[in-house]
Amino acid sequence: MTFETPHIRVQDLNLYYGANHALKNISIDIPDKKVTSFIGPSGCGKTTLLKTFNRLHDSSLEVKVEGKVLLDGEDIYAKGVDVTAIRKKMGLLSQRPFPLPMSIYDNIAYGPRIHGERDRHKLDHLVEQYLKDVALWDEVKDRLKAPASRLSIGQQQRLCLARGLAVEPEIILGDEPTSALDPVSTQKIEELFLQLKEKYTIVLVTHILRQARRVSDYCAFVYMGEIVEFAPTEQLLLDPKEKLTKDYVRGFLS
Amino acid sequence: MKVKGRNIEERFFKILMIISALIVVGSFFLIVGTIVVKGAPAMSWDLITKVPSGGFFLGGEGGVLNAIIGSFYIAAGSSLLALLISLPVVIYINTYLRKRSWLGNLTRMGYDVLFGIPSIVYGAFGFTLMMYLGMRASLLGGIIAVTLLVIPIMIRTMDEVIRTVPNELYEATFSLGATRLETAWVILKQVAPGIMTAILLAFGRGIGDVASVMFTAGFSDNIPTSMEDPTATLPLAIFNQLSSPYEGVRAKAYASALILTIFVLIISVLARLLSKKFSKNKV
Amino acid sequence: MNIRILKDKIAGRTMLVLTLVSILLAVLVAWGLFYRSLPLLENYSLTDLLTSSAWKPEKGEFGFLGFIMGTLWVTAIAIILALPLCLLVSIYLSEYAHPRLRKLIVPVVDLLSGIPPVLFGVWGVLFIIPLIQDHIAPSFVDNSAGYSVLAGGIVLAIMIFPLLITLFLEVFSTVPRDMLNASLSLGATPWQTVKKVLLKKAMPGMIASTVLAISRAFGETIAVLMVCGGNVPGIPHSVFDSGYPLPVLIANNFGETFSVPLYDSALLFAALLLFVIIFIFNAVSRIILARVKRKIE
Ligand SMILES: Nc1ncnc2c1ncn2[C@@H]1O[C@H](COP(=O)(O)OP(=O)(O)OP(=O)(O)O)[C@@H](O)[C@H]1O
Ligand SMILES: [Mg+2]
């Protein structure tokens, strides 16, 4: 399945952890302003694939990446590319929330500050806006100076989402962002995703098929480092073409 | 603009880091290199095969065999003595005590702290102890002081190695009905190379230390023949020769320093090779 | 009772006793030193001993300030030189260097830690002293023999490289990778991430490591003795002055001059002073480091 103008286009991507061939010949188009989900068993390479989108493997040097990842048509692995500019375009939500070791306020202001925003009023304004965007403002407005680590896990994850939004990304990458959360917090995050897809392209790794169905427009099934099938979510979950997909989906949905 | 500025900062600090790494690595090679360059010309067979003849420190003939042998006696004796004390302690805190028991933690913390106590303090204490016991500066005195110094090194190293043993191995042997003592033997066999590393590190420390043996072992031109004999050590010999006003004697100090360098490098490399197995996830 | 179980029990008891006794060693050392310093402490007030710099044992004057200042000067120089260097190297090794490069550098650091103090002293005499005497000092002071607190500081700095780097690397490894990744994904550069996240998160552990290194520098004896040139007690006034640190005081005089009353007691008091300071520094920083590590597990 291909798109005219995909936001991200992956072409023949291979990734090795030393001798371990973790991603094999991945080619996929991630459509603009839609939610695309990746499902698949543990260890199949979902996190690994997601990290190739914003070159997070750069810091681990045993990793070798081959192939192309085109962002708006430009290869992010080409020579001379400004990695930080690419990462700025993508907000990452990890499996467990990792607030930075600073206050709630500073967590949100971290990104804008790094990119050169010094104006206090503007920062105040940004912090308020993005905390409201993730429905956290009312819960924390009286303790913006408190360390972010004091928040509950669910609040921390929303904070991390707001922190990512504050650098004005175009894409949100979520790596099982609800797996550490309670049902209520999970629901909040899912609702946020549905709102956010108006403005952002969202890529969501999840192992909850119901979540994929509730939130995503398109869905890819990853198995042993390969993309087995990629289709509109309803179709992939209810009427998969490949036998492997069928087996996997049945196991969960039957 | 902002982005450009931070890229310059990024590059600036990266260059600083590389320079720092070069300084640190370079300092090692500079030290060894200096000693080799200065020591090699003065090296001779006599130096390592003869004991000092009369007036050695005034430029006389002879070598430092007495000090080489003395250092080996002291390092070997104290490593052995320290092993006899350390091994049971490490076995006890790892197999008899539960993980995170307060006694185990206290012991570990205690040895971490003792590890930091400088050798001059052990030397001064050792000497005081000897006077109290009516002993004179002797091989035995040196061994005792150095033992105090190396016990913490040994215990810490062995403990670290034993803690890399997976819990499953304990569970497996326990579930075969083995007692804790029998389990300890299984564990020890498993980590034997690590124990060797600990012994080598202790030996290396013992052969090179001065401050602990300065007052406790004394100094002598002869090879010790009994535990009561005063004993020369290589580092102290180097120190004494270096304070000589005679250029010839100082040259011998450089050559002796080269001998000591070779010894400790061999020991360090051996220890590192043996410990490789256990340091996979540690740098 | 089964003979195996009996053996197990007896061995356990024996080892317990050995463990307890060996831990009591610290207490024994402290008590021994204290007991022998008592004669001095009974005759002089602690403040006088620590704040006077008059050192004339034959006349019964025991002022330790000169030695304490000597120790502080040498230690301060060593830390000022070693801290930034080791910090940069550790950041480089943990965040920037290729694993293969790290596998080359770390063993060298290990080998450096295995070099005995006396060899550092020899090298200091051969290399640092002439360097200071001929090249560094002439641009600042009229004449210096090279034997100075600066020489001691430089040699000590190199001696504490391995300790500092190993500890820093250990502390850095406790900072979760994902937290650093979070900063990177916001578009921060690696150096910004190091500054704002890594160093911030690692701060308590880094302070503890530095304190540990300071206490190592306090106690170093023979190398400092060989290059500091301290023969006359006195407070150094510049980095090119000679210095006479506490450990050197003990090493130079212990076991010889016991005919002078209270002299031995004074030297053991110096040892006690070293022991107490280093013990406290070590205990505090080890506790902090253990906390830092436990948080990760
Ligand atoms: N840093 C690494 N070094 C070596 N191998 C790795 C590394 N990270 C992941 N792998 C391997 O790559 C494969 C894919 O891992 P990945 O974390 O991408 O799986 P995943 O699909 O995200 O699984 P999960 O659902 O459990 O999060 C696995 O076999 C894993 O063992
Ligand atoms: Mg994953």
Tab-separated table of C-alpha atoms in Angstrom, chain B residues 91-262:
chain	number	residue	atom	x	y	z
B	91	ILE	CA	31.625	-16.441	51.213
B	92	TYR	CA	29.754	-15.562	54.353
B	93	ILE	CA	28.202	-12.349	53.122
B	94	ASN	CA	27.231	-13.915	49.799
B	95	THR	CA	25.979	-17.410	50.601
B	96	TYR	CA	25.068	-17.371	54.264
B	97	LEU	CA	23.429	-13.975	54.393
B	98	ARG	CA	20.351	-13.044	52.456
B	99	LYS	CA	20.662	-10.450	49.732
B	100	ARG	CA	20.559	-6.992	51.227
B	101	SER	CA	20.930	-8.197	54.801
B	102	TRP	CA	22.106	-5.368	57.005
B	103	LEU	CA	25.255	-7.195	58.059
B	104	GLY	CA	26.205	-7.806	54.442
B	105	ASN	CA	25.623	-4.191	53.544
B	106	LEU	CA	27.510	-2.980	56.582
B	107	THR	CA	30.450	-5.213	55.718
B	108	ARG	CA	30.524	-4.037	52.132
B	109	MET	CA	30.240	-0.425	53.191
B	110	GLY	CA	32.951	-0.956	55.807
B	111	TYR	CA	35.401	-2.315	53.278
B	112	ASP	CA	34.545	0.377	50.773
B	113	VAL	CA	35.583	2.871	53.426
B	114	LEU	CA	38.663	0.935	54.538
B	115	PHE	CA	39.683	0.756	50.882
B	116	GLY	CA	40.064	4.520	50.957
B	117	ILE	CA	42.297	4.653	54.023
B	118	PRO	CA	45.800	5.595	52.868
B	119	SER	CA	48.674	3.202	53.318
B	120	ILE	CA	50.613	5.615	55.520
B	121	VAL	CA	47.892	5.195	58.140
B	122	TYR	CA	48.150	1.415	57.954
B	123	GLY	CA	51.921	1.769	58.172
B	124	ALA	CA	51.761	3.995	61.230
B	125	PHE	CA	49.159	1.782	62.856
B	126	GLY	CA	51.090	-1.371	61.973
B	127	PHE	CA	54.228	0.040	63.526
B	128	THR	CA	52.375	1.023	66.676
B	129	LEU	CA	50.914	-2.447	66.874
B	130	MET	CA	54.353	-3.986	66.461
B	131	MET	CA	55.827	-1.846	69.212
B	132	TYR	CA	52.986	-2.897	71.454
B	133	LEU	CA	53.737	-6.545	70.677
B	134	GLY	CA	57.464	-5.964	71.150
B	135	MET	CA	58.326	-6.688	67.512
B	136	ARG	CA	61.025	-4.975	65.487
B	137	ALA	CA	60.843	-3.913	61.867
B	138	SER	CA	60.885	-7.212	60.005
B	139	LEU	CA	59.510	-9.286	57.177
B	140	LEU	CA	56.615	-10.327	59.380
B	141	GLY	CA	55.912	-6.713	60.319
B	142	GLY	CA	55.813	-5.717	56.680
B	143	ILE	CA	53.540	-8.601	55.819
B	144	ILE	CA	51.117	-7.637	58.566
B	145	ALA	CA	50.943	-3.980	57.514
B	146	VAL	CA	50.501	-4.809	53.838
B	147	THR	CA	47.869	-7.406	54.704
B	148	LEU	CA	45.833	-4.689	56.394
B	149	LEU	CA	46.209	-2.640	53.243
B	150	VAL	CA	45.156	-5.311	50.750
B	151	ILE	CA	42.281	-7.007	52.586
B	152	PRO	CA	39.803	-4.326	51.448
B	153	ILE	CA	41.015	-4.611	47.848
B	154	MET	CA	40.586	-8.357	47.902
B	155	ILE	CA	37.200	-8.383	49.544
B	156	ARG	CA	35.782	-5.741	47.240
B	157	THR	CA	37.063	-7.406	44.091
B	158	MET	CA	35.936	-10.900	45.074
B	159	ASP	CA	32.573	-9.642	46.229
B	160	GLU	CA	31.972	-7.878	42.946
B	161	VAL	CA	32.859	-11.010	41.014
B	162	ILE	CA	30.727	-13.303	43.140
B	163	ARG	CA	27.774	-10.995	42.778
B	164	THR	CA	27.809	-11.565	39.023
B	165	VAL	CA	26.833	-15.190	39.670
B	166	PRO	CA	23.190	-15.513	38.671
B	167	ASN	CA	20.704	-16.302	41.381
B	168	GLU	CA	19.624	-19.392	39.478
B	169	LEU	CA	22.925	-21.094	40.242
B	170	TYR	CA	22.317	-20.715	43.981
B	171	GLU	CA	18.756	-21.922	43.602
B	172	ALA	CA	19.864	-24.874	41.490
B	173	THR	CA	22.448	-26.067	43.999
B	174	PHE	CA	20.211	-25.421	46.984
B	175	SER	CA	17.409	-27.360	45.400
B	176	LEU	CA	19.739	-30.340	44.953
B	177	GLY	CA	19.902	-30.374	48.734
B	178	ALA	CA	23.348	-28.811	49.028
B	179	THR	CA	24.189	-26.943	52.204
B	180	ARG	CA	25.325	-23.346	52.062
B	181	LEU	CA	28.935	-24.413	52.505
B	182	GLU	CA	28.718	-26.867	49.632
B	183	THR	CA	26.996	-24.246	47.514
B	184	ALA	CA	29.847	-21.881	48.291
B	185	TRP	CA	32.313	-24.348	46.777
B	186	VAL	CA	30.287	-24.574	43.590
B	187	ILE	CA	30.177	-20.781	43.372
B	188	LEU	CA	33.891	-20.457	44.057
B	189	LYS	CA	34.727	-22.887	41.268
B	190	GLN	CA	32.528	-20.836	38.990
B	191	VAL	CA	34.382	-17.610	39.762
B	192	ALA	CA	37.901	-19.016	40.214
B	193	PRO	CA	39.452	-16.680	37.599
B	194	GLY	CA	37.869	-13.714	39.386
B	195	ILE	CA	39.457	-14.842	42.648
B	196	MET	CA	42.779	-14.977	40.835
B	197	THR	CA	42.199	-11.404	39.681
B	198	ALA	CA	41.611	-10.311	43.254
B	199	ILE	CA	44.822	-12.019	44.358
B	200	LEU	CA	46.776	-10.407	41.534
B	201	LEU	CA	45.412	-6.947	42.301
B	202	ALA	CA	46.348	-7.384	45.942
B	203	PHE	CA	49.762	-8.680	44.962
B	204	GLY	CA	50.305	-5.740	42.642
B	205	ARG	CA	49.359	-3.290	45.329
B	206	GLY	CA	51.551	-5.061	47.867
B	207	ILE	CA	54.622	-5.101	45.652
B	208	GLY	CA	54.384	-1.410	44.874
B	209	ASP	CA	53.500	0.236	48.150
B	210	VAL	CA	56.029	2.147	50.194
B	211	ALA	CA	54.252	3.981	52.948
B	212	SER	CA	53.020	0.811	54.630
B	213	VAL	CA	56.396	-0.939	54.705
B	214	MET	CA	58.585	2.078	55.411
B	215	PHE	CA	58.578	1.600	59.170
B	216	THR	CA	57.286	-1.927	59.452
B	217	ALA	CA	59.649	-3.926	57.254
B	218	GLY	CA	62.794	-1.934	57.789
B	219	PHE	CA	65.604	-2.174	55.245
B	220	SER	CA	68.504	-4.535	54.794
B	221	ASP	CA	71.165	-5.325	52.244
B	222	ASN	CA	70.612	-9.021	52.730
B	223	ILE	CA	67.937	-11.356	51.526
B	224	PRO	CA	65.773	-12.178	54.530
B	225	THR	CA	66.146	-15.706	55.849
B	226	SER	CA	63.543	-15.589	58.554
B	227	MET	CA	60.374	-13.759	59.471
B	228	GLU	CA	62.268	-11.679	62.048
B	229	ASP	CA	64.791	-10.287	59.559
B	230	PRO	CA	64.469	-6.703	58.418
B	231	THR	CA	63.553	-6.733	54.745
B	232	ALA	CA	64.237	-4.391	51.867
B	233	THR	CA	61.505	-3.677	49.341
B	234	LEU	CA	61.892	-2.584	45.749
B	235	PRO	CA	59.884	0.652	45.976
B	236	LEU	CA	61.737	1.703	49.103
B	237	ALA	CA	65.053	0.863	47.414
B	238	ILE	CA	64.053	3.088	44.513
B	239	PHE	CA	63.147	5.839	46.902
B	240	ASN	CA	66.434	5.546	48.803
B	241	GLN	CA	68.565	5.404	45.673
B	242	LEU	CA	66.811	8.406	44.219
B	243	SER	CA	67.648	10.540	47.235
B	244	SER	CA	71.333	9.837	46.699
B	245	PRO	CA	73.556	12.719	45.587
B	246	TYR	CA	75.528	10.344	43.316
B	247	GLU	CA	74.377	10.296	39.720
B	248	GLY	CA	75.358	6.622	39.363
B	249	VAL	CA	73.131	5.625	42.259
B	250	ARG	CA	70.242	7.665	40.892
B	251	ALA	CA	70.666	5.908	37.558
B	252	LYS	CA	70.244	2.631	39.417
B	253	ALA	CA	67.037	4.043	40.856
B	254	TYR	CA	65.706	4.571	37.335
B	255	ALA	CA	66.659	1.052	36.353
B	256	SER	CA	65.021	-0.330	39.490
B	257	ALA	CA	61.946	1.730	38.655
B	258	LEU	CA	61.922	0.057	35.255
B	259	ILE	CA	62.041	-3.362	36.910
B	260	LEU	CA	59.104	-2.452	39.142
B	261	THR	CA	57.206	-1.040	36.149
B	262	ILE	CA	57.629	-4.302	34.274
